[in-house]
Amino acid sequence: DVIKKICGNLLAGKNFTLPGLLFIDTPGHHAFTTLRKRGGSIADIAVLIVDVNEGFKPQTYESLTILKQYKTPFVIAANKIDAISGWKKVDGIYTQRLAEQHSAARSLLEEKIYEVIGTLYDQGLKADIYTNIKDFSKNVAIVPISAKTGEGIPELLMILVGLAQRFLEESLTVERGPGKGTVLEVKEETGLGTTVDAIIYNGVVRSTDKIALGTRDKPIVTNIKALLKPKPLDEIRDPRERFDSVEEVHAACGIKIAATNLDDVVSGSPLRVVTDENLEEVLKEIKEQTELSIELDEEGIIIKADTIGSLEAITKEARERGIKVRKAEVGHVAKRDVVESSASTDPLHRAIIAFNVRILPEADEELKSTDVKVFREDVIYTLMEDYEEWIKKKKEEIERARREEFVHPGMIRFLPEYVFRVSHPAIIGVRVLAGRIKAGTKLIKEDGKVVGTIKSIQSEKKSLEEAMQGQEVAISVEGATVGRQIKGGDVLYTDIPEGDAKKLKEMDVLTLDEKDVLNKIIEIKRKTDRFWGM
């Protein structure tokens, strides 16, 4: 009756057997990763809301990915048409309202809708305004709406009713047997203790029933103390009396359940009414559904999430990005997670991805004495982007540190006007033409002969560890005599060991000028060993 009242003439003369629609409004990915039913989403159909003015956001793409993953049929609600410049509220269906708009407002909305269509096309989906669609099984319907003015809401309901009636009728059967549901959230309620918020999608749950639920370890069976439904807002006088106690509930509905031993129940786990006859079967089913279908690696990062579905979604995303995962668990970040992560031999694996969970105080304290990085977010896309950005910077940091282990390519010119000592050691002025020079590095001439070893580097009476391209410095060279091994104007090169040359080529960390110098040194070396550096 409510649907008919809202839709008005849109459903006039049409009969439908759908008993009703249960809407679950949950943020971002949660609607689908938390609500699992035999490996898929509990949602029979979904409404993906897009701000028509701003287009797709990271969480929109995330929800879209999950909808596709679970093969959940959905409709796009292009919201906030009232915010289109020049838009005026007009009664009637979309085509009538559009015709009454100023041409500029009409063009702007159509442009925004085309952008949504284009984005969906890029994601491999065909979409169009619902009025243009003939086959709803092959196209995603877009319904322009305004949650503020109510425009488009009747059409959105009409589309949902039609799709449910047409494509879901066979699967939408009403059962009177023991209730089946999914845990949405586990939370503490004043005066009630630990409770679970659940969606009952099949059967009946009574206040006298026993229920089985999934925990981190194994399924538990507990007695229901109370079935609670929120009171209408206008009836709530005291925050402690926000709920009405009911004797039984029928699918499909949302319900809060108060019971004993709920502390370790996992969000996203199955909830089943148990009897003496089905107990063994139910416990087996819950155990199977709460076991993670995640393949782990011997080495990798640690992932912690708030629900089973979230955990699987994040791990799947990590896999697709080539990220190795050694541990994936539901729950907050604990001290043991930090200790495990810090023990990783690969510094790139000393990271914990924490989705919608807290860092416990002991873990926070442990983090202060380790190099473990924790990424906390409630949007999977952002988590992955942040982690990959950290990986990029960490690799650069590691490469810079590794570079210091090798002799680097450097090319210098002996400035003839700067001879401070002829020998023991020779002290001369040089200009670094390319690359870098460091104390302790041997120097060679263009014929490949070693002329000596740089003992020290100075500039303006200050000692330097190294000198870079463009600098003019004084160097002391042990083993060289000016006028014999070296002469003014000579171009000298750093004598790079063959192993260092190979590593530097593999690492790809040199600048273009450094690469040119390295190639020149390789050319010099191959005058006496044609396979040098290969």
PDB file of N, CA and C in Angstrom, residues 250-312:
ATOM      1  N   HIS A 250       9.432 -11.635  11.161  1.00  0.00           N
ATOM      2  CA  HIS A 250       9.396 -12.411   9.925  1.00  0.00           C
ATOM      3  C   HIS A 250      10.289 -11.750   8.877  1.00  0.00           C
ATOM      4  N   ALA A 251      10.880 -12.571   8.024  1.00  0.00           N
ATOM      5  CA  ALA A 251      11.696 -12.035   6.927  1.00  0.00           C
ATOM      6  C   ALA A 251      10.804 -11.252   5.957  1.00  0.00           C
ATOM      7  N   ALA A 252      11.328 -10.206   5.326  1.00  0.00           N
ATOM      8  CA  ALA A 252      12.663  -9.678   5.550  1.00  0.00           C
ATOM      9  C   ALA A 252      12.559  -8.483   6.479  1.00  0.00           C
ATOM     10  N   CYS A 253      13.490  -8.405   7.459  1.00  0.00           N
ATOM     11  CA  CYS A 253      13.430  -7.284   8.393  1.00  0.00           C
ATOM     12  C   CYS A 253      14.770  -7.113   9.088  1.00  0.00           C
ATOM     13  N   GLY A 254      14.932  -5.933   9.685  1.00  0.00           N
ATOM     14  CA  GLY A 254      16.098  -5.677  10.512  1.00  0.00           C
ATOM     15  C   GLY A 254      15.695  -5.801  11.963  1.00  0.00           C
ATOM     16  N   ILE A 255      16.579  -6.333  12.809  1.00  0.00           N
ATOM     17  CA  ILE A 255      16.232  -6.559  14.208  1.00  0.00           C
ATOM     18  C   ILE A 255      17.483  -6.456  15.076  1.00  0.00           C
ATOM     19  N   LYS A 256      17.309  -5.985  16.307  1.00  0.00           N
ATOM     20  CA  LYS A 256      18.390  -6.008  17.291  1.00  0.00           C
ATOM     21  C   LYS A 256      18.115  -7.168  18.232  1.00  0.00           C
ATOM     22  N   ILE A 257      19.140  -7.970  18.492  1.00  0.00           N
ATOM     23  CA  ILE A 257      18.975  -9.145  19.346  1.00  0.00           C
ATOM     24  C   ILE A 257      19.873  -9.018  20.567  1.00  0.00           C
ATOM     25  N   ALA A 258      19.264  -9.145  21.742  1.00  0.00           N
ATOM     26  CA  ALA A 258      20.020  -9.199  22.992  1.00  0.00           C
ATOM     27  C   ALA A 258      20.110 -10.665  23.401  1.00  0.00           C
ATOM     28  N   ALA A 259      21.333 -11.107  23.700  1.00  0.00           N
ATOM     29  CA  ALA A 259      21.553 -12.504  24.092  1.00  0.00           C
ATOM     30  C   ALA A 259      22.865 -12.577  24.864  1.00  0.00           C
ATOM     31  N   THR A 260      23.160 -13.754  25.407  1.00  0.00           N
ATOM     32  CA  THR A 260      24.411 -13.930  26.152  1.00  0.00           C
ATOM     33  C   THR A 260      25.537 -14.336  25.204  1.00  0.00           C
ATOM     34  N   ASN A 261      26.786 -14.086  25.651  1.00  0.00           N
ATOM     35  CA  ASN A 261      28.002 -14.547  24.954  1.00  0.00           C
ATOM     36  C   ASN A 261      28.134 -14.030  23.515  1.00  0.00           C
ATOM     37  N   LEU A 262      27.784 -12.771  23.298  1.00  0.00           N
ATOM     38  CA  LEU A 262      27.865 -12.220  21.937  1.00  0.00           C
ATOM     39  C   LEU A 262      29.165 -11.458  21.668  1.00  0.00           C
ATOM     40  N   ASP A 263      30.041 -11.347  22.674  1.00  0.00           N
ATOM     41  CA  ASP A 263      31.230 -10.496  22.546  1.00  0.00           C
ATOM     42  C   ASP A 263      32.123 -10.850  21.362  1.00  0.00           C
ATOM     43  N   ASP A 264      32.271 -12.140  21.061  1.00  0.00           N
ATOM     44  CA  ASP A 264      33.194 -12.554  20.002  1.00  0.00           C
ATOM     45  C   ASP A 264      32.516 -12.800  18.656  1.00  0.00           C
ATOM     46  N   VAL A 265      31.232 -12.480  18.560  1.00  0.00           N
ATOM     47  CA  VAL A 265      30.525 -12.668  17.283  1.00  0.00           C
ATOM     48  C   VAL A 265      31.131 -11.739  16.231  1.00  0.00           C
ATOM     49  N   VAL A 266      31.262 -12.243  15.013  1.00  0.00           N
ATOM     50  CA  VAL A 266      31.900 -11.498  13.925  1.00  0.00           C
ATOM     51  C   VAL A 266      30.844 -10.868  13.028  1.00  0.00           C
ATOM     52  N   SER A 267      30.999  -9.575  12.769  1.00  0.00           N
ATOM     53  CA  SER A 267      30.098  -8.910  11.823  1.00  0.00           C
ATOM     54  C   SER A 267      30.224  -9.575  10.460  1.00  0.00           C
ATOM     55  N   GLY A 268      29.079  -9.786   9.827  1.00  0.00           N
ATOM     56  CA  GLY A 268      29.083 -10.443   8.524  1.00  0.00           C
ATOM     57  C   GLY A 268      28.881 -11.943   8.599  1.00  0.00           C
ATOM     58  N   SER A 269      28.855 -12.477   9.827  1.00  0.00           N
ATOM     59  CA  SER A 269      28.685 -13.926   9.966  1.00  0.00           C
ATOM     60  C   SER A 269      27.208 -14.304   9.892  1.00  0.00           C
ATOM     61  N   PRO A 270      26.906 -15.569   9.581  1.00  0.00           N
ATOM     62  CA  PRO A 270      25.508 -16.018   9.514  1.00  0.00           C
ATOM     63  C   PRO A 270      24.873 -16.066  10.902  1.00  0.00           C
ATOM     64  N   LEU A 271      23.566 -15.918  10.922  1.00  0.00           N
ATOM     65  CA  LEU A 271      22.767 -16.089  12.138  1.00  0.00           C
ATOM     66  C   LEU A 271      21.674 -17.094  11.792  1.00  0.00           C
ATOM     67  N   ARG A 272      21.531 -18.139  12.611  1.00  0.00           N
ATOM     68  CA  ARG A 272      20.537 -19.170  12.336  1.00  0.00           C
ATOM     69  C   ARG A 272      19.773 -19.534  13.609  1.00  0.00           C
ATOM     70  N   VAL A 273      18.466 -19.735  13.465  1.00  0.00           N
ATOM     71  CA  VAL A 273      17.672 -20.302  14.559  1.00  0.00           C
ATOM     72  C   VAL A 273      17.953 -21.799  14.572  1.00  0.00           C
ATOM     73  N   VAL A 274      18.256 -22.344  15.760  1.00  0.00           N
ATOM     74  CA  VAL A 274      18.590 -23.769  15.832  1.00  0.00           C
ATOM     75  C   VAL A 274      17.520 -24.542  16.591  1.00  0.00           C
ATOM     76  N   THR A 275      17.356 -25.781  16.157  1.00  0.00           N
ATOM     77  CA  THR A 275      16.456 -26.726  16.830  1.00  0.00           C
ATOM     78  C   THR A 275      17.257 -27.992  17.076  1.00  0.00           C
ATOM     79  N   ASP A 276      16.686 -28.917  17.817  1.00  0.00           N
ATOM     80  CA  ASP A 276      17.386 -30.188  18.051  1.00  0.00           C
ATOM     81  C   ASP A 276      17.661 -30.896  16.735  1.00  0.00           C
ATOM     82  N   GLU A 277      16.749 -30.731  15.783  1.00  0.00           N
ATOM     83  CA  GLU A 277      16.868 -31.438  14.504  1.00  0.00           C
ATOM     84  C   GLU A 277      17.958 -30.848  13.593  1.00  0.00           C
ATOM     85  N   ASN A 278      18.115 -29.517  13.600  1.00  0.00           N
ATOM     86  CA  ASN A 278      19.038 -28.927  12.620  1.00  0.00           C
ATOM     87  C   ASN A 278      20.363 -28.452  13.217  1.00  0.00           C
ATOM     88  N   LEU A 279      20.571 -28.651  14.520  1.00  0.00           N
ATOM     89  CA  LEU A 279      21.736 -28.089  15.207  1.00  0.00           C
ATOM     90  C   LEU A 279      23.056 -28.455  14.529  1.00  0.00           C
ATOM     91  N   GLU A 280      23.278 -29.739  14.301  1.00  0.00           N
ATOM     92  CA  GLU A 280      24.545 -30.188  13.725  1.00  0.00           C
ATOM     93  C   GLU A 280      24.769 -29.589  12.333  1.00  0.00           C
ATOM     94  N   GLU A 281      23.716 -29.604  11.527  1.00  0.00           N
ATOM     95  CA  GLU A 281      23.800 -29.075  10.162  1.00  0.00           C
ATOM     96  C   GLU A 281      24.086 -27.566  10.167  1.00  0.00           C
ATOM     97  N   VAL A 282      23.405 -26.840  11.070  1.00  0.00           N
ATOM     98  CA  VAL A 282      23.578 -25.381  11.157  1.00  0.00           C
ATOM     99  C   VAL A 282      24.998 -25.024  11.586  1.00  0.00           C
ATOM    100  N   LEU A 283      25.523 -25.707  12.596  1.00  0.00           N
ATOM    101  CA  LEU A 283      26.875 -25.423  13.072  1.00  0.00           C
ATOM    102  C   LEU A 283      27.910 -25.673  11.979  1.00  0.00           C
ATOM    103  N   LYS A 284      27.695 -26.721  11.212  1.00  0.00           N
ATOM    104  CA  LYS A 284      28.599 -27.025  10.102  1.00  0.00           C
ATOM    105  C   LYS A 284      28.532 -25.922   9.043  1.00  0.00           C
ATOM    106  N   GLU A 285      27.303 -25.481   8.735  1.00  0.00           N
ATOM    107  CA  GLU A 285      27.104 -24.434   7.723  1.00  0.00           C
ATOM    108  C   GLU A 285      27.772 -23.126   8.151  1.00  0.00           C
ATOM    109  N   ILE A 286      27.578 -22.741   9.421  1.00  0.00           N
ATOM    110  CA  ILE A 286      28.164 -21.488   9.914  1.00  0.00           C
ATOM    111  C   ILE A 286      29.684 -21.570   9.908  1.00  0.00           C
ATOM    112  N   LYS A 287      30.214 -22.714  10.318  1.00  0.00           N
ATOM    113  CA  LYS A 287      31.671 -22.891  10.327  1.00  0.00           C
ATOM    114  C   LYS A 287      32.234 -22.713   8.923  1.00  0.00           C
ATOM    115  N   GLU A 288      31.558 -23.304   7.939  1.00  0.00           N
ATOM    116  CA  GLU A 288      32.020 -23.195   6.551  1.00  0.00           C
ATOM    117  C   GLU A 288      31.960 -21.749   6.057  1.00  0.00           C
ATOM    118  N   GLN A 289      30.882 -21.041   6.431  1.00  0.00           N
ATOM    119  CA  GLN A 289      30.710 -19.675   5.932  1.00  0.00           C
ATOM    120  C   GLN A 289      31.601 -18.664   6.628  1.00  0.00           C
ATOM    121  N   THR A 290      32.023 -18.956   7.859  1.00  0.00           N
ATOM    122  CA  THR A 290      32.899 -18.013   8.556  1.00  0.00           C
ATOM    123  C   THR A 290      34.370 -18.333   8.343  1.00  0.00           C
ATOM    124  N   GLU A 291      34.647 -19.466   7.697  1.00  0.00           N
ATOM    125  CA  GLU A 291      36.031 -19.752   7.330  1.00  0.00           C
ATOM    126  C   GLU A 291      36.405 -18.861   6.155  1.00  0.00           C
ATOM    127  N   LEU A 292      37.538 -18.219   6.260  1.00  0.00           N
ATOM    128  CA  LEU A 292      37.948 -17.278   5.218  1.00  0.00           C
ATOM    129  C   LEU A 292      38.420 -18.007   3.974  1.00  0.00           C
ATOM    130  N   SER A 293      37.883 -17.605   2.838  1.00  0.00           N
ATOM    131  CA  SER A 293      38.330 -18.180   1.567  1.00  0.00           C
ATOM    132  C   SER A 293      39.429 -17.285   1.003  1.00  0.00           C
ATOM    133  N   ILE A 294      40.512 -17.187   1.788  1.00  0.00           N
ATOM    134  CA  ILE A 294      41.615 -16.295   1.421  1.00  0.00           C
ATOM    135  C   ILE A 294      42.901 -17.104   1.323  1.00  0.00           C
ATOM    136  N   GLU A 295      43.589 -16.951   0.214  1.00  0.00           N
ATOM    137  CA  GLU A 295      44.880 -17.613   0.028  1.00  0.00           C
ATOM    138  C   GLU A 295      45.967 -16.699   0.578  1.00  0.00           C
ATOM    139  N   LEU A 296      46.778 -17.221   1.498  1.00  0.00           N
ATOM    140  CA  LEU A 296      47.814 -16.407   2.131  1.00  0.00           C
ATOM    141  C   LEU A 296      49.200 -16.780   1.626  1.00  0.00           C
ATOM    142  N   ASP A 297      50.133 -15.850   1.772  1.00  0.00           N
ATOM    143  CA  ASP A 297      51.520 -16.062   1.357  1.00  0.00           C
ATOM    144  C   ASP A 297      52.397 -16.272   2.589  1.00  0.00           C
ATOM    145  N   GLU A 298      53.578 -16.835   2.382  1.00  0.00           N
ATOM    146  CA  GLU A 298      54.510 -17.017   3.497  1.00  0.00           C
ATOM    147  C   GLU A 298      55.018 -15.672   3.993  1.00  0.00           C
ATOM    148  N   GLU A 299      55.221 -14.756   3.071  1.00  0.00           N
ATOM    149  CA  GLU A 299      55.664 -13.401   3.414  1.00  0.00           C
ATOM    150  C   GLU A 299      54.662 -12.404   2.862  1.00  0.00           C
ATOM    151  N   GLY A 300      54.504 -11.270   3.528  1.00  0.00           N
ATOM    152  CA  GLY A 300      53.585 -10.257   3.024  1.00  0.00           C
ATOM    153  C   GLY A 300      53.088  -9.351   4.135  1.00  0.00           C
ATOM    154  N   ILE A 301      52.120  -8.519   3.814  1.00  0.00           N
ATOM    155  CA  ILE A 301      51.564  -7.581   4.787  1.00  0.00           C
ATOM    156  C   ILE A 301      50.485  -8.266   5.628  1.00  0.00           C
ATOM    157  N   ILE A 302      50.010  -7.559   6.643  1.00  0.00           N
ATOM    158  CA  ILE A 302      48.911  -8.036   7.487  1.00  0.00           C
ATOM    159  C   ILE A 302      47.687  -7.164   7.224  1.00  0.00           C
ATOM    160  N   ILE A 303      46.523  -7.795   7.086  1.00  0.00           N
ATOM    161  CA  ILE A 303      45.274  -7.057   6.876  1.00  0.00           C
ATOM    162  C   ILE A 303      44.326  -7.347   8.034  1.00  0.00           C
ATOM    163  N   LYS A 304      43.795  -6.292   8.645  1.00  0.00           N
ATOM    164  CA  LYS A 304      42.776  -6.416   9.692  1.00  0.00           C
ATOM    165  C   LYS A 304      41.543  -5.635   9.228  1.00  0.00           C
ATOM    166  N   ALA A 305      40.362  -6.227   9.420  1.00  0.00           N
ATOM    167  CA  ALA A 305      39.126  -5.570   8.975  1.00  0.00           C
ATOM    168  C   ALA A 305      38.004  -5.844   9.960  1.00  0.00           C
ATOM    169  N   ASP A 306      36.895  -5.120   9.775  1.00  0.00           N
ATOM    170  CA  ASP A 306      35.787  -5.212  10.726  1.00  0.00           C
ATOM    171  C   ASP A 306      34.846  -6.373  10.460  1.00  0.00           C
ATOM    172  N   THR A 307      34.795  -6.869   9.234  1.00  0.00           N
ATOM    173  CA  THR A 307      33.892  -7.973   8.907  1.00  0.00           C
ATOM    174  C   THR A 307      34.580  -8.971   7.988  1.00  0.00           C
ATOM    175  N   ILE A 308      33.980 -10.155   7.901  1.00  0.00           N
ATOM    176  CA  ILE A 308      34.501 -11.184   7.003  1.00  0.00           C
ATOM    177  C   ILE A 308      34.471 -10.685   5.562  1.00  0.00           C
ATOM    178  N   GLY A 309      33.340 -10.099   5.188  1.00  0.00           N
ATOM    179  CA  GLY A 309      33.197  -9.616   3.819  1.00  0.00           C
ATOM    180  C   GLY A 309      34.211  -8.543   3.480  1.00  0.00           C
ATOM    181  N   SER A 310      34.426  -7.604   4.408  1.00  0.00           N
ATOM    182  CA  SER A 310      35.414  -6.544   4.195  1.00  0.00           C
ATOM    183  C   SER A 310      36.795  -7.148   4.000  1.00  0.00           C
ATOM    184  N   LEU A 311      37.112  -8.116   4.849  1.00  0.00           N
ATOM    185  CA  LEU A 311      38.420  -8.760   4.801  1.00  0.00           C
ATOM    186  C   LEU A 311      38.653  -9.416   3.448  1.00  0.00           C
ATOM    187  N   GLU A 312      37.641 -10.137   2.970  1.00  0.00           N
ATOM    188  CA  GLU A 312      37.770 -10.807   1.679  1.00  0.00           C
ATOM    189  C   GLU A 312      37.867  -9.801   0.538  1.00  0.00           C
TER     190      GLU A 312
END
